[in-house]
């Protein structure tokens, strides 16, 4: 297919902003589906998992393909809950554009900021859709201003709503200067175009003038027309908008109510007219495996293969690996090279996905997203290419896990099944990790939040049929050091008839980077290079051990600065033991500090409950950074330790008669208070 007619887009937003509702209307109006799915009724096509249907939220990103104006749109509907932010991360890594959905009442919310930053990280051009303008309290201008203020985006309305709340009838198109209605008897499928009512004309003309002023900074010819007060052609407006979107200078804003079937088709038009195609993205650069610079891959069907695996899914009909192809052509039975594992794999069948349905295809060219059966060694973030041209594409950044939970098999016979199920879950979800005690069979799993771990626990019993006992979620504390320290330790022991000796001097010091690092600054004349790998491995293992407390060590740099060997007595084992001992003693000397995860929070509460909510947050060691008390509901935002918000949703419902809502997102780590640190140290 012509690359210029492909759009790879994602729908991103805060939970309950209306992403899936918008996606369902897109499927209906593009005639991909013949009925409109409903999230609340559990009939949404894109929420196909049992857990999604029962809870009314999106848990996993779902992919589909539809057509609009002779263009193919590959669409991924992403979750809005913070516990499943990894799904957003890997979707945005492979998408060319995105539609940000915002609630017309609340505007930018906590998770809106998170997903926007993720899109910034991968330089994804965006358009915005202000949704729910039929709801009580809807304020389009305030929502647009929140996009500007909180996201730092140059939000430029190209539509404004025709009425709000119960009076919401449709939208005014500022490019064509027409009014658009979406009759409910046709479920919004028919778009009525009418003249702008006389009593609205001044308001609409002012909004159009603001649009043209914003675009004038992008195009000198358009600026001249605005200054001279001459008509600006529609085509010039669209071209300038598109150029601004591709350069990520502008975020065009659209209006409507997806639930009431208003304003969806203009969003589809904008996807085609304004968001980039793979041809616009152009050549992709990837680092050579040998470290000798980069290679460039053009989006050409006959070029060398370059693809990125961005998701794996366990499926009873055959596990799937989702792949975005950037160059060359993928076919069934092809041999592809995975540089990370250094192995050649053979592709099985290729599918274009429609949520949980599969349509088999013969090949996938540049710009296409497909799912492959038969890749056994490929995981999230792996590059697929030709062995003769081994390269690595930019990977993905996943957040640190913040909660732990114990899982143990009900019987010894279930141990192997539990291990296999956890291995599959960890492969498919980069934010899920686990360790199994070889003696007891108990597993300690780590995840992003209570809901994340609860759903993974449910999958063990419902999907994998593994009888297991689940413990209560616990905070995943970390430990670091207060100051630098140096230590020299000696391992000297007679084992049988052989003497073993090794001495290591190392320094530990605090660092900003969360992940700990090991650096060797040894003189090969003093400590031969043959021992260096063993020393480095010992230091790395010591960092992972968690020492006596068992908490993961972070923000620590270990530098091996010296050592001593004796001919005939020094072994790799002796130096490794000396390294471990020196590390433990240096950590003690440096002063261990226990860290706890801090969460950014946002609470929306009716004004009458503000005092109760604020008092409760204070008890929970919450720090309020901002409170918008001029509107009802009141928005309160700040930071709070994760340990203090277990079960907070129940408490908040109780103190607000079920009318307040909250959301959180991982923010940072901070030292725990001394009293709590003492409790955690015993």
XYZ file of C-alpha atoms in Angstrom:
682
model
C 0.000 0.000 0.000
C 1.063 3.591 -0.656
C 2.944 4.727 2.482
C 1.363 8.174 2.265
C -2.037 6.548 2.883
C -1.077 4.813 6.139
C -1.627 6.336 9.578
C -0.305 4.630 12.712
C -2.030 6.360 15.608
C -2.782 5.844 19.292
C -5.584 7.099 21.504
C -4.066 8.381 24.776
C -5.673 9.938 27.848
C -6.407 9.832 31.560
C -8.674 7.011 32.722
C -12.359 7.650 31.973
C -11.678 10.539 29.579
C -13.386 8.563 26.815
C -10.600 6.886 24.819
C -12.374 3.589 24.258
C -15.704 5.316 23.644
C -14.018 7.380 20.906
C -12.350 4.245 19.499
C -15.705 2.433 19.336
C -17.241 5.318 17.351
C -14.269 5.315 15.000
C -14.841 1.607 14.325
C -18.533 2.241 13.690
C -18.152 5.244 11.395
C -15.390 3.532 9.381
C -17.755 0.523 9.075
C -15.263 -1.789 10.758
C -18.013 -2.653 13.246
C -21.761 -2.654 12.598
C -22.748 -1.728 16.137
C -21.398 0.715 18.679
C -19.804 -0.971 21.678
C -20.470 0.418 25.141
C -17.811 0.462 27.876
C -20.312 0.538 30.764
C -22.225 -2.428 29.341
C -19.041 -4.435 28.766
C -19.652 -4.622 24.999
C -16.745 -2.476 23.771
C -14.842 -4.314 21.040
C -11.501 -2.825 22.085
C -11.957 -3.950 25.713
C -12.080 -7.658 24.995
C -10.529 -9.096 28.162
C -12.934 -10.401 30.802
C -11.331 -8.148 33.428
C -11.777 -5.094 31.158
C -15.433 -5.839 30.542
C -16.246 -6.433 34.209
C -14.351 -3.368 35.470
C -15.205 -0.985 32.632
C -11.566 0.077 32.111
C -8.878 -0.583 29.509
C -6.084 -2.799 30.838
C -4.142 -3.760 27.725
C -3.604 -1.788 24.538
C -5.739 -3.180 21.724
C -4.819 -2.826 18.046
C -7.117 -2.624 15.062
C -7.118 -1.470 11.456
C -9.823 0.531 9.717
C -10.224 2.707 6.612
C -11.226 6.359 6.167
C -11.125 8.350 2.933
C -9.063 5.640 1.203
C -6.470 5.708 3.988
C -5.576 2.797 6.244
C -5.591 3.695 9.934
C -3.740 1.361 12.275
C -5.171 2.325 15.648
C -4.098 1.373 19.170
C -6.436 2.130 22.084
C -4.255 2.468 25.192
C -5.081 2.224 28.923
C -5.504 5.336 31.038
C -4.833 3.788 34.447
C -1.377 4.442 35.871
C -0.863 0.754 36.729
C -0.803 -0.064 33.009
C 1.370 2.796 31.796
C 3.780 0.300 30.188
C 1.083 -0.413 27.601
C 1.081 3.264 26.639
C 4.889 3.370 26.577
C 5.352 0.567 24.082
C 2.461 1.720 21.899
C 3.843 5.256 21.593
C 7.293 3.872 20.766
C 6.015 2.503 17.445
C 3.273 4.989 16.542
C 3.643 7.955 14.209
C 0.885 10.113 15.707
C -1.589 10.260 18.575
C -4.970 11.656 19.554
C -5.002 13.009 23.097
C -8.479 12.839 24.641
C -9.394 15.281 27.431
C -12.486 15.538 29.602
C -14.399 18.734 28.855
C -15.159 19.130 32.562
C -11.834 18.212 34.206
C -9.442 19.191 31.394
C -5.915 17.862 31.888
C -5.779 15.228 34.649
C -2.913 13.410 36.349
C -2.486 10.576 33.872
C -2.972 13.020 30.983
C 0.366 14.520 31.994
C 2.033 11.105 32.189
C 0.971 9.956 28.722
C 1.802 13.380 27.243
C 5.346 13.113 28.593
C 5.602 9.626 27.111
C 4.565 11.002 23.720
C 7.133 13.799 24.119
C 9.851 11.205 24.809
C 9.229 9.513 21.449
C 8.607 12.790 19.586
C 5.074 11.818 18.561
C 2.976 14.536 16.827
C -0.488 14.939 18.359
C -3.942 16.373 17.934
C -6.359 16.839 20.850
C -10.049 16.030 21.279
C -11.927 17.740 24.133
C -14.626 15.205 24.950
C -17.745 15.111 27.157
C -18.864 18.632 26.288
C -22.453 17.507 26.904
C -21.761 16.991 30.618
C -22.722 19.405 33.384
C -19.816 21.717 34.093
C -18.233 21.355 30.644
C -15.914 24.259 29.782
C -14.104 24.024 26.449
C -11.969 27.145 26.923
C -10.802 26.024 30.375
C -9.910 22.567 29.032
C -7.851 24.106 26.212
C -6.108 26.443 28.639
C -5.244 23.495 30.907
C -3.564 21.798 27.923
C -1.458 24.913 27.458
C -0.697 25.464 31.139
C -0.152 21.932 32.421
C 1.284 20.274 29.325
C 3.145 23.230 27.848
C 1.526 22.486 24.496
C 0.652 25.098 21.882
C -3.016 24.096 21.815
C -4.842 25.716 18.885
C -8.624 25.162 18.561
C -9.701 24.436 14.991
C -13.240 23.805 16.208
C -15.297 25.236 19.034
C -18.417 23.660 20.528
C -21.901 24.628 19.423
C -23.453 24.851 22.852
C -22.416 23.108 26.070
C -23.962 20.684 28.551
C -27.593 19.955 27.560
C -27.376 22.573 24.812
C -24.458 20.853 23.050
C -25.602 20.438 19.440
C -22.383 20.024 17.474
C -19.296 22.011 16.530
C -18.273 25.062 14.544
C -15.519 24.367 12.012
C -13.140 27.346 12.093
C -11.344 26.332 8.883
C -14.399 26.098 6.647
C -16.586 28.418 8.775
C -19.555 26.071 8.893
C -21.652 24.506 11.653
C -21.699 20.702 11.934
C -24.551 18.672 13.446
C -24.618 14.915 14.096
C -28.282 13.770 14.173
C -28.895 11.214 16.932
C -31.432 9.270 14.843
C -28.490 8.180 12.668
C -26.238 7.580 15.707
C -24.157 10.493 14.478
C -23.200 8.707 11.249
C -24.633 11.486 9.086
C -22.954 14.882 9.378
C -25.226 17.845 8.685
C -23.464 20.961 7.465
C -25.286 24.249 8.018
C -24.578 27.954 8.190
C -23.375 29.370 11.476
C -26.328 30.911 13.358
C -26.288 34.710 13.348
C -26.205 34.965 17.137
C -23.037 32.823 17.206
C -21.227 34.442 14.282
C -19.225 37.059 16.205
C -18.011 34.442 18.680
C -16.967 32.051 15.882
C -15.242 34.793 13.847
C -13.207 35.790 16.907
C -12.154 32.160 17.399
C -11.168 31.902 13.714
C -9.080 35.068 14.018
C -7.253 33.546 17.005
C -6.611 30.401 14.928
C -5.150 32.426 12.063
C -2.970 34.450 14.457
C -1.569 31.216 15.880
C -0.862 29.876 12.388
C 0.743 33.133 11.260
C 3.819 32.292 13.335
C 4.276 29.149 11.205
C 3.979 30.626 7.697
C 5.069 34.020 6.371
C 2.665 34.002 3.418
C -0.262 33.323 5.734
C 1.028 36.073 8.064
C 0.942 38.595 5.191
C -2.666 37.706 4.395
C -3.675 38.100 8.062
C -1.906 41.461 8.379
C -3.493 42.711 5.162
C -6.872 41.321 6.310
C -7.232 39.270 3.131
C -9.056 35.909 2.937
C -6.916 32.914 3.843
C -7.594 29.842 1.654
C -8.718 26.659 3.441
C -5.922 24.680 1.810
C -3.304 27.073 3.156
C -4.737 26.731 6.674
C -4.640 22.919 6.470
C -1.127 22.859 5.033
C 0.142 25.202 7.746
C -1.596 23.177 10.432
C -0.090 19.957 9.086
C 3.407 21.451 8.946
C 3.037 22.691 12.517
C 1.824 19.299 13.728
C 4.642 17.395 12.007
C 7.182 19.782 13.531
C 5.415 19.368 16.904
C 4.914 23.133 17.143
C 1.114 22.935 17.231
C -1.582 20.761 18.778
C -4.866 21.317 16.900
C -7.864 20.942 19.241
C -11.212 19.412 18.261
C -14.462 19.319 20.219
C -17.375 16.994 20.798
C -18.962 14.212 22.818
C -18.035 10.694 21.733
C -20.742 9.103 23.895
C -23.394 11.278 22.189
C -21.803 10.597 18.770
C -20.788 14.215 18.175
C -17.508 15.364 16.613
C -15.900 11.995 15.790
C -15.756 12.235 11.992
C -13.817 15.541 12.083
C -11.239 13.796 14.266
C -10.929 11.066 11.620
C -10.507 13.752 8.957
C -7.776 15.342 11.076
C -5.974 12.003 11.437
C -5.822 11.795 7.641
C -5.133 15.497 6.987
C -2.802 16.437 9.829
C -1.022 13.450 11.371
C 2.083 11.955 9.706
C 2.346 8.901 7.500
C 5.382 6.580 7.554
C 6.542 8.458 4.455
C 6.565 11.686 6.484
C 8.611 9.998 9.215
C 11.115 8.948 6.569
C 14.295 6.977 7.176
C 14.948 5.472 10.601
C 18.396 5.311 12.175
C 19.615 2.406 14.301
C 22.874 1.784 16.161
C 25.220 -0.847 14.784
C 25.753 -3.789 17.112
C 29.515 -3.491 16.685
C 29.349 0.073 18.046
C 30.678 1.639 14.840
C 28.095 4.354 14.337
C 24.573 4.173 12.963
C 22.811 2.813 9.899
C 19.923 4.431 8.043
C 16.924 2.425 6.822
C 14.520 3.947 4.300
C 10.845 2.884 4.358
C 11.144 0.824 1.173
C 9.558 -2.612 0.598
C 12.705 -3.894 -1.143
C 15.084 -2.520 1.488
C 16.821 -4.456 4.259
C 14.496 -5.578 7.017
C 14.209 -3.421 10.145
C 11.388 -4.043 12.610
C 10.739 -3.565 16.313
C 8.917 -6.043 18.554
C 6.897 -3.900 20.960
C 4.590 -6.402 22.636
C 4.150 -10.123 23.289
C 0.837 -11.756 24.183
C 0.153 -15.230 25.552
C -2.663 -16.804 23.544
C -4.135 -20.284 23.541
C -4.139 -20.254 19.736
C -0.445 -19.398 19.590
C 1.576 -16.686 21.331
C 1.761 -13.422 19.407
C 4.617 -10.973 18.930
C 3.442 -7.517 17.812
C 5.886 -5.889 15.400
C 6.167 -2.498 13.712
C 7.988 -2.773 10.406
C 10.155 0.172 9.335
C 11.982 -1.171 6.288
C 11.877 -4.202 3.995
C 9.104 -6.781 3.858
C 8.172 -9.450 6.411
C 6.757 -12.727 5.104
C 5.719 -16.004 6.619
C 8.681 -18.358 6.905
C 11.280 -15.576 6.758
C 14.458 -15.901 8.768
C 14.958 -12.837 10.971
C 17.884 -12.048 13.251
C 17.484 -10.880 16.856
C 20.742 -9.096 17.845
C 19.917 -9.033 21.569
C 19.987 -12.814 21.884
C 22.168 -13.394 18.824
C 19.717 -15.873 17.316
C 17.972 -16.351 13.990
C 14.239 -16.985 14.240
C 11.746 -18.129 11.621
C 8.467 -16.229 11.370
C 5.216 -18.162 11.415
C 1.896 -16.782 10.274
C 1.352 -13.020 10.106
C -1.865 -11.369 11.271
C -3.484 -7.957 11.198
C -5.315 -7.695 14.513
C -8.788 -6.403 15.265
C -8.745 -6.434 19.078
C -8.795 -10.201 19.775
C -9.623 -11.231 16.188
C -6.986 -12.177 13.614
C -6.899 -11.650 9.866
C -4.032 -13.552 8.257
C -1.888 -11.677 5.735
C 0.867 -12.847 3.427
C 3.306 -9.998 4.019
C 3.857 -6.734 5.887
C 5.731 -3.835 4.331
C 7.162 -0.629 5.799
C 4.823 1.261 8.097
C 2.678 -1.756 8.874
C 1.896 -3.243 12.288
C 1.318 -6.984 12.456
C 1.326 -9.834 14.964
C 3.579 -12.832 14.320
C 3.212 -16.394 15.555
C 6.324 -18.503 16.054
C 8.961 -16.179 17.527
C 10.284 -17.980 20.621
C 13.199 -15.788 21.726
C 11.892 -12.306 20.921
C 10.689 -9.995 23.697
C 9.432 -6.424 24.086
C 11.956 -3.949 22.698
C 13.863 -6.412 20.508
C 15.033 -5.405 17.035
C 14.518 -7.749 14.081
C 16.849 -7.323 11.108
C 19.213 -9.131 8.750
C 22.169 -10.835 10.401
C 24.506 -9.253 7.871
C 23.289 -5.823 8.942
C 22.909 -6.141 12.718
C 21.560 -3.021 14.407
C 19.619 -2.029 17.501
C 16.684 0.365 17.502
C 16.041 2.719 20.427
C 14.401 0.764 23.236
C 11.677 1.719 25.694
C 11.745 3.180 29.191
C 9.578 1.460 31.785
C 8.910 2.784 35.296
C 10.174 1.173 38.496
C 7.807 -1.223 40.247
C 6.476 0.088 43.563
C 4.571 -2.827 45.136
C 5.404 -6.412 46.046
C 3.145 -9.366 46.795
C 3.748 -12.979 47.776
C 2.268 -15.824 45.738
C 2.614 -19.476 46.655
C 1.266 -22.659 45.077
C -1.414 -24.459 47.041
C 0.411 -27.765 46.643
C 3.962 -28.804 45.792
C 2.608 -30.254 42.534
C 1.598 -26.753 41.408
C 5.116 -25.263 41.681
C 6.128 -25.897 38.080
C 2.825 -24.570 36.754
C 3.209 -21.412 38.850
C 6.767 -20.892 37.625
C 5.713 -21.291 33.992
C 2.737 -18.937 34.366
C 4.835 -16.241 36.077
C 7.489 -16.557 33.376
C 4.867 -15.885 30.678
C 3.357 -12.960 32.599
C 6.808 -11.393 33.093
C 7.639 -11.867 29.410
C 4.451 -10.108 28.303
C 4.540 -7.309 30.903
C 7.837 -5.408 31.365
C 6.592 -3.900 34.656
C 5.967 -7.295 36.261
C 8.897 -9.105 37.902
C 9.184 -12.107 40.178
C 11.562 -14.291 42.169
C 10.844 -17.825 43.400
C 12.240 -19.364 46.572
C 13.606 -22.739 45.484
C 12.862 -24.374 48.843
C 9.327 -23.142 49.579
C 8.122 -22.456 46.031
C 6.839 -19.079 47.209
C 7.157 -16.263 44.706
C 7.624 -12.584 45.448
C 6.179 -10.562 42.588
C 6.586 -6.853 41.893
C 4.206 -4.585 40.025
C 2.952 -1.049 39.464
C 0.043 -0.945 41.896
C -2.730 -2.759 43.737
C -4.921 -3.119 40.645
C -1.994 -4.325 38.540
C -1.120 -7.115 40.992
C -4.758 -7.990 41.623
C -5.439 -8.514 37.921
C -2.255 -10.526 37.408
C -3.247 -12.682 40.377
C -6.702 -13.220 38.862
C -5.105 -14.247 35.559
C -3.133 -16.975 37.338
C -6.322 -18.707 38.428
C -8.694 -17.886 35.549
C -6.385 -18.019 32.533
C -3.509 -20.271 33.612
C -5.586 -22.451 35.990
C -2.894 -22.315 38.686
C -4.276 -22.695 42.246
C -2.335 -20.146 44.287
C -2.526 -18.209 47.538
C -2.005 -14.467 47.150
C -0.541 -12.323 49.914
C -1.352 -8.690 50.581
C 0.451 -6.052 48.470
C 3.391 -4.387 50.222
C 5.435 -1.305 49.405
C 8.635 -1.990 47.453
C 11.078 0.037 49.536
C 14.561 0.860 48.252
C 17.830 1.668 50.021
C 20.676 4.008 49.195
C 23.524 5.698 51.093
C 23.913 9.027 52.829
C 27.580 9.710 51.970
C 30.598 8.260 50.125
C 32.748 5.637 51.821
C 35.821 3.530 50.989
C 36.664 0.077 52.267
C 39.435 -2.444 51.787
C 38.616 -6.049 52.612
C 40.759 -9.145 52.553
C 39.669 -12.724 52.009
C 42.294 -15.159 53.280
C 41.479 -18.763 54.000
C 43.033 -22.223 53.937
C 40.719 -24.654 52.193
C 42.157 -28.143 52.359
C 45.778 -27.910 51.347
C 45.342 -24.755 49.250
C 45.565 -21.154 50.424
C 43.091 -18.649 48.965
C 43.793 -14.930 49.042
C 42.273 -11.798 47.561
C 42.038 -8.157 48.577
C 39.782 -5.481 47.107
C 39.503 -1.755 47.737
C 36.300 -0.095 46.598
C 34.397 3.137 46.972
C 30.631 3.598 47.187
C 29.122 7.020 46.493
C 25.634 8.475 45.972
C 24.519 9.253 42.416
C 21.476 10.887 40.812
C 20.753 8.003 38.463
C 18.315 5.538 40.032
C 19.862 2.351 38.646
C 23.103 1.439 40.489
C 26.354 1.290 38.515
C 29.669 -0.549 38.802
C 32.919 0.936 37.486
C 36.339 -0.728 37.425
C 39.338 1.567 37.928
C 41.958 -1.126 38.377
C 45.590 -1.205 37.331
C 46.132 -4.379 35.270
C 49.690 -4.505 36.551
C 48.328 -4.913 40.083
C 45.148 -6.935 39.430
C 45.375 -8.919 36.153
C 42.494 -8.411 33.711
C 41.687 -12.121 33.911
C 40.040 -11.422 37.281
C 38.091 -8.315 36.313
C 34.932 -10.003 35.056
C 34.571 -11.993 38.275
C 35.107 -8.881 40.407
C 32.513 -6.907 38.438
C 30.004 -9.758 38.640
C 30.506 -9.991 42.399
C 29.904 -6.242 42.846
C 26.783 -6.416 40.661
C 25.456 -9.387 42.629
C 26.122 -7.566 45.909
C 24.078 -4.595 44.674
C 21.186 -6.894 43.786
C 21.345 -8.763 47.103
C 19.715 -6.018 49.129
C 22.073 -6.918 51.997
C 20.392 -7.667 55.357
C 17.299 -5.527 54.708
C 16.554 -7.160 51.370
C 15.432 -3.906 49.706
C 16.798 -3.155 46.243
C 19.789 -0.802 46.273
C 19.504 2.325 44.109
C 21.361 5.593 43.434
C 24.700 4.028 44.343
C 27.901 3.972 42.310
C 30.440 1.260 43.149
C 33.978 1.949 41.979
C 36.602 -0.791 42.302
C 39.770 1.250 42.856
C 42.392 -1.236 44.007
C 43.319 -4.740 45.057
C 46.044 -7.183 45.872
C 46.850 -10.617 44.491
C 49.364 -13.301 45.412
C 50.800 -15.621 42.843
C 49.536 -19.169 43.334
C 47.025 -18.138 46.004
C 44.673 -15.624 44.419
C 41.605 -17.032 42.703
C 38.494 -15.507 41.165
C 36.507 -16.920 44.082
C 38.733 -15.177 46.651
C 38.515 -11.810 44.898
C 34.740 -12.163 44.523
C 34.403 -12.869 48.246
C 36.625 -9.885 49.096
C 34.513 -7.674 46.818
C 31.258 -8.727 48.476
C 32.710 -8.162 51.941
C 34.160 -4.749 51.030
C 30.830 -3.672 49.561
C 28.866 -4.656 52.645
C 31.287 -2.865 54.975
C 31.410 0.247 52.755
C 27.601 0.448 52.675
C 27.492 0.303 56.470
C 30.152 2.995 56.748
C 28.324 5.205 54.218
C 25.071 5.054 56.197
C 22.155 3.174 54.667
C 19.033 5.271 53.954
C 15.679 3.583 53.316
C 13.658 5.140 50.498
C 9.927 4.917 49.891
C 8.036 5.509 46.629
C 6.293 8.884 46.442
C 3.213 9.242 44.266
C 1.819 12.325 42.584
C -1.890 12.474 43.365
C -4.895 14.373 42.126
C -8.212 14.402 43.981
C -11.441 15.848 42.593
C -14.009 16.465 45.288
C -17.189 18.515 45.692
C -16.401 21.688 47.642
C -18.395 20.598 50.685
C -15.942 17.744 51.352
C -12.714 19.717 50.783
C -11.855 20.162 54.478
C -12.338 16.473 55.245
C -10.212 15.430 52.256
C -7.434 17.892 53.159
C -7.378 16.747 56.785
C -7.175 13.119 55.720
C -4.336 13.825 53.282
C -2.421 15.547 56.066
C -2.728 12.448 58.258
C -1.413 10.385 55.353
C 1.750 12.542 55.116
C 0.454 14.097 51.920
C 1.916 17.337 50.590
C -0.574 19.525 48.725
C 1.067 21.527 45.936
C -1.978 23.023 44.290
C -5.687 23.426 44.968
C -8.129 24.874 42.455
C -10.931 25.972 44.789
C -12.630 28.340 42.342
C -14.436 25.524 40.594
C -16.740 22.798 41.838
C -15.536 20.049 42.023
C -12.302 21.215 43.650
C -9.057 19.760 42.271
C -6.344 19.028 44.846
C -2.923 17.861 43.656
C 0.355 17.051 45.357
C 2.496 14.147 46.519
C 1.928 11.358 49.048
C 3.879 8.248 50.127
C 2.553 5.084 48.514
C 2.487 3.349 51.901
C -0.186 5.788 53.077
C -2.754 5.262 50.308
C -3.530 1.568 50.472
C -7.307 1.356 50.422
C -7.612 5.110 49.868
C -10.393 4.755 47.302
C -12.665 3.218 49.971
C -11.799 5.946 52.496
C -12.363 8.706 49.924
C -15.745 7.294 48.925
C -16.743 7.184 52.579
C -15.789 10.798 53.351
C -17.342 12.184 50.138
C -20.528 10.096 49.917
C -19.028 8.390 46.873
C -18.708 11.641 44.901
C -14.908 12.245 44.964
C -12.348 10.571 42.692
C -8.572 10.313 42.759
C -5.657 9.179 40.656
C -1.964 8.646 41.360
C 1.235 8.245 39.363
C 4.765 7.266 40.479
C 6.867 10.388 41.007
C 10.079 9.744 42.937
C 11.702 8.127 45.961
C 12.328 9.909 49.271
C 13.840 8.917 52.640
C 11.298 7.505 55.078
C 10.917 9.246 58.455
C 13.235 7.942 61.196
C 10.433 6.281 63.150
C 9.311 4.283 60.126
C 12.916 3.485 59.158
C 13.460 1.894 62.573
C 10.385 -0.310 62.106
C 11.535 -1.409 58.642
C 15.040 -2.243 59.883
C 13.827 -4.944 62.252
